[in-house]
Amino acid sequence: MARGGWLGTLLPALAAALLLPSAPLSAQDAPGDVEALPPITLIRVHKAERRMELVDVDGRVHVIEGLQLGGDLLGPKHFEGDQKTPEGQYTIDWGNPNSAYHLSLHVSYPSADDTAYAVGQGRSAGGMIMVHGQPNDLPGANSGVRAKGDWTDGCIALSNAQMDAVYRAVPDGTPIDILP
């Protein structure tokens, strides 16, 4: 028998099995059942359906449902304080592990067109639109508790478990398409 006997053969196999990534979230998984995702190359948000589609490097689509959005769901964000989530093509341009919410990824809103529209109306387009988890001070958020309703100022909120997986899988520069 090889050096180390059966234990020397079993331990490396067991260690390899334990280090394999968890199955990615799929359409049939519950929203909080996200353990790991492969690297993501595109995010699509469908506001009306409260659904996020994450396209991985192999073209597979992973779905997260139950998104929480800005308090005014109809139409795109135009102005600071309008309580709307933007619509359009943007980029995830940086992440914040020390956010006031459980992790956050910055959406590149406003675009030049967004800014021009708002300025043309004598207003500010706003900014700091993020994909993030629940408020850090929300009791039970790490156990699945979520704030009620659409409570963000235009951001896209996930459960903390969902945000953990998304934060690890989405690199800076990932396109995010936000659809009505």
CSV table of C-alpha atoms in Angstrom, one decimal:
chain,number,residue,atom,x,y,z
A,1,MET,CA,0.0,0.0,0.0
A,2,ALA,CA,1.2,3.5,-0.7
A,3,ARG,CA,2.8,5.6,2.0
A,4,GLY,CA,0.1,6.7,4.4
A,5,GLY,CA,-2.2,3.7,3.7
A,6,TRP,CA,-5.9,4.1,3.1
A,7,LEU,CA,-6.0,7.3,5.2
A,8,GLY,CA,-3.4,8.9,3.0
A,9,THR,CA,-5.6,8.2,-0.1
A,10,LEU,CA,-8.8,9.2,1.5
A,11,LEU,CA,-7.8,12.5,3.1
A,12,PRO,CA,-6.8,14.2,-0.2
A,13,ALA,CA,-10.0,13.0,-1.9
A,14,LEU,CA,-12.1,14.2,1.0
A,15,ALA,CA,-10.3,17.6,1.1
A,16,ALA,CA,-10.9,18.1,-2.6
A,17,ALA,CA,-14.6,17.3,-2.3
A,18,LEU,CA,-15.0,19.8,0.5
A,19,LEU,CA,-13.2,22.5,-1.5
A,20,LEU,CA,-15.5,22.2,-4.5
A,21,PRO,CA,-17.7,25.2,-4.9
A,22,SER,CA,-21.4,24.9,-4.0
A,23,ALA,CA,-24.0,24.6,-6.8
A,24,PRO,CA,-24.8,28.1,-8.2
A,25,LEU,CA,-28.2,29.6,-7.7
A,26,SER,CA,-30.7,28.6,-10.4
A,27,ALA,CA,-34.3,29.6,-11.2
A,28,GLN,CA,-35.6,26.9,-8.9
A,29,ASP,CA,-33.6,27.9,-5.8
A,30,ALA,CA,-35.1,30.0,-3.1
A,31,PRO,CA,-33.8,33.6,-3.0
A,32,GLY,CA,-31.7,33.0,0.2
A,33,ASP,CA,-30.1,29.8,-1.0
A,34,VAL,CA,-27.1,31.3,-2.7
A,35,GLU,CA,-23.8,29.8,-1.6
A,36,ALA,CA,-21.5,30.4,-4.5
A,37,LEU,CA,-21.6,31.7,-8.1
A,38,PRO,CA,-19.0,31.3,-10.8
A,39,PRO,CA,-17.5,34.6,-12.2
A,40,ILE,CA,-20.3,36.8,-13.6
A,41,THR,CA,-19.9,38.6,-16.9
A,42,LEU,CA,-23.3,40.4,-17.2
A,43,ILE,CA,-26.1,41.4,-14.8
A,44,ARG,CA,-29.6,42.0,-16.1
A,45,VAL,CA,-32.2,43.5,-13.7
A,46,HIS,CA,-35.9,43.2,-14.6
A,47,LYS,CA,-37.5,45.8,-12.2
A,48,ALA,CA,-41.2,44.9,-12.8
A,49,GLU,CA,-40.4,41.2,-12.2
A,50,ARG,CA,-38.1,42.0,-9.3
A,51,ARG,CA,-35.6,39.6,-10.9
A,52,MET,CA,-31.9,39.7,-11.4
A,53,GLU,CA,-30.2,37.5,-14.0
A,54,LEU,CA,-26.5,36.9,-13.6
A,55,VAL,CA,-24.8,35.5,-16.7
A,56,ASP,CA,-21.6,33.5,-15.9
A,57,VAL,CA,-18.4,33.0,-17.9
A,58,ASP,CA,-20.0,29.8,-19.5
A,59,GLY,CA,-23.2,31.6,-20.6
A,60,ARG,CA,-25.3,30.1,-17.9
A,61,VAL,CA,-28.0,32.3,-16.3
A,62,HIS,CA,-28.4,32.3,-12.5
A,63,VAL,CA,-31.6,34.0,-11.2
A,64,ILE,CA,-32.2,35.9,-8.0
A,65,GLU,CA,-35.8,36.9,-7.3
A,66,GLY,CA,-37.4,39.1,-4.7
A,67,LEU,CA,-35.4,42.3,-5.4
A,68,GLN,CA,-36.2,45.3,-3.4
A,69,LEU,CA,-36.0,48.6,-5.3
A,70,GLY,CA,-36.6,52.3,-4.9
A,71,GLY,CA,-40.0,53.4,-3.5
A,72,ASP,CA,-41.3,54.6,-6.9
A,73,LEU,CA,-41.2,51.6,-9.2
A,74,LEU,CA,-42.6,53.3,-12.4
A,75,GLY,CA,-40.1,54.7,-14.9
A,76,PRO,CA,-36.4,55.4,-14.8
A,77,LYS,CA,-34.5,57.5,-12.3
A,78,HIS,CA,-34.2,61.1,-13.5
A,79,PHE,CA,-33.5,63.2,-10.4
A,80,GLU,CA,-31.9,63.0,-7.0
A,81,GLY,CA,-34.5,62.1,-4.5
A,82,ASP,CA,-37.1,60.8,-6.9
A,83,GLN,CA,-37.1,57.3,-5.2
A,84,LYS,CA,-36.6,55.6,-8.6
A,85,THR,CA,-34.2,52.9,-9.6
A,86,PRO,CA,-32.4,53.8,-12.9
A,87,GLU,CA,-33.1,52.1,-16.2
A,88,GLY,CA,-30.4,51.7,-18.9
A,89,GLN,CA,-27.0,50.2,-19.5
A,90,TYR,CA,-24.4,50.8,-16.7
A,91,THR,CA,-21.3,49.2,-15.2
A,92,ILE,CA,-20.4,47.8,-11.8
A,93,ASP,CA,-17.4,50.0,-11.2
A,94,TRP,CA,-16.4,49.4,-7.6
A,95,GLY,CA,-17.3,47.5,-4.5
A,96,ASN,CA,-17.5,48.6,-0.9
A,97,PRO,CA,-17.0,45.9,1.8
A,98,ASN,CA,-17.6,48.6,4.5
A,99,SER,CA,-20.9,49.8,3.3
A,100,ALA,CA,-23.8,51.0,5.5
A,101,TYR,CA,-25.6,48.0,4.0
A,102,HIS,CA,-24.3,44.4,3.9
A,103,LEU,CA,-21.7,44.9,1.1
A,104,SER,CA,-22.3,47.0,-1.9
A,105,LEU,CA,-21.5,47.3,-5.6
A,106,HIS,CA,-21.6,50.7,-7.2
A,107,VAL,CA,-23.6,51.2,-10.4
A,108,SER,CA,-22.1,53.8,-12.8
A,109,TYR,CA,-25.3,55.9,-12.7
A,110,PRO,CA,-25.6,58.7,-13.8
A,111,SER,CA,-24.5,58.3,-17.4
A,112,ALA,CA,-23.7,61.4,-19.5
A,113,ASP,CA,-27.2,61.3,-20.9
A,114,ASP,CA,-28.7,61.0,-17.4
A,115,THR,CA,-26.8,64.0,-16.2
A,116,ALA,CA,-27.6,66.1,-19.3
A,117,TYR,CA,-31.3,65.4,-18.9
A,118,ALA,CA,-31.3,66.4,-15.2
A,119,VAL,CA,-29.2,69.5,-15.8
A,120,GLY,CA,-31.6,70.4,-18.7
A,121,GLN,CA,-34.4,70.4,-16.1
A,122,GLY,CA,-32.4,72.4,-13.6
A,123,ARG,CA,-31.9,69.5,-11.3
A,124,SER,CA,-29.3,67.0,-10.2
A,125,ALA,CA,-29.4,63.4,-11.5
A,126,GLY,CA,-28.3,62.1,-8.1
A,127,GLY,CA,-25.9,59.2,-7.8
A,128,MET,CA,-24.5,56.5,-5.4
A,129,ILE,CA,-26.8,53.8,-6.8
A,130,MET,CA,-25.7,50.5,-5.5
A,131,VAL,CA,-26.6,46.8,-5.5
A,132,HIS,CA,-26.4,46.0,-1.8
A,133,GLY,CA,-27.7,43.8,1.0
A,134,GLN,CA,-29.8,44.8,4.0
A,135,PRO,CA,-29.1,47.6,6.4
A,136,ASN,CA,-26.3,46.7,8.8
A,137,ASP,CA,-28.4,47.7,11.8
A,138,LEU,CA,-31.4,45.5,10.8
A,139,PRO,CA,-31.7,42.8,13.5
A,140,GLY,CA,-31.7,39.3,12.0
A,141,ALA,CA,-30.5,40.4,8.5
A,142,ASN,CA,-27.7,37.8,8.5
A,143,SER,CA,-30.4,35.1,9.3
A,144,GLY,CA,-32.6,36.1,6.3
A,145,VAL,CA,-34.6,38.9,7.8
A,146,ARG,CA,-35.3,41.7,5.2
A,147,ALA,CA,-36.5,45.2,5.5
A,148,LYS,CA,-40.1,45.5,4.4
A,149,GLY,CA,-41.2,46.6,0.9
A,150,ASP,CA,-39.3,48.8,-1.5
A,151,TRP,CA,-37.2,50.8,0.9
A,152,THR,CA,-34.2,52.0,-1.1
A,153,ASP,CA,-33.7,55.5,-2.6
A,154,GLY,CA,-33.2,53.9,-6.0
A,155,CYS,CA,-30.7,51.1,-5.2
A,156,ILE,CA,-31.2,47.4,-5.7
A,157,ALA,CA,-31.4,45.4,-2.5
A,158,LEU,CA,-30.8,41.7,-2.0
A,159,SER,CA,-30.8,39.5,1.0
A,160,ASN,CA,-27.5,39.3,2.8
A,161,ALA,CA,-26.9,35.7,1.6
A,162,GLN,CA,-27.6,36.8,-2.0
A,163,MET,CA,-25.3,39.8,-1.7
A,164,ASP,CA,-22.5,37.6,-0.3
A,165,ALA,CA,-22.5,35.5,-3.4
A,166,VAL,CA,-23.0,38.4,-5.8
A,167,TYR,CA,-20.2,40.4,-4.2
A,168,ARG,CA,-17.7,37.6,-4.6
A,169,ALA,CA,-18.7,36.7,-8.2
A,170,VAL,CA,-19.0,40.2,-9.8
A,171,PRO,CA,-15.7,41.9,-10.8
A,172,ASP,CA,-15.4,45.7,-11.4
A,173,GLY,CA,-16.2,46.4,-15.0
A,174,THR,CA,-19.2,44.0,-15.2
A,175,PRO,CA,-22.0,45.4,-17.3
A,176,ILE,CA,-25.4,45.8,-15.6
A,177,ASP,CA,-28.5,46.3,-17.7
A,178,ILE,CA,-31.5,47.6,-15.7
A,179,LEU,CA,-34.8,47.1,-17.6
A,180,PRO,CA,-38.3,48.3,-16.7
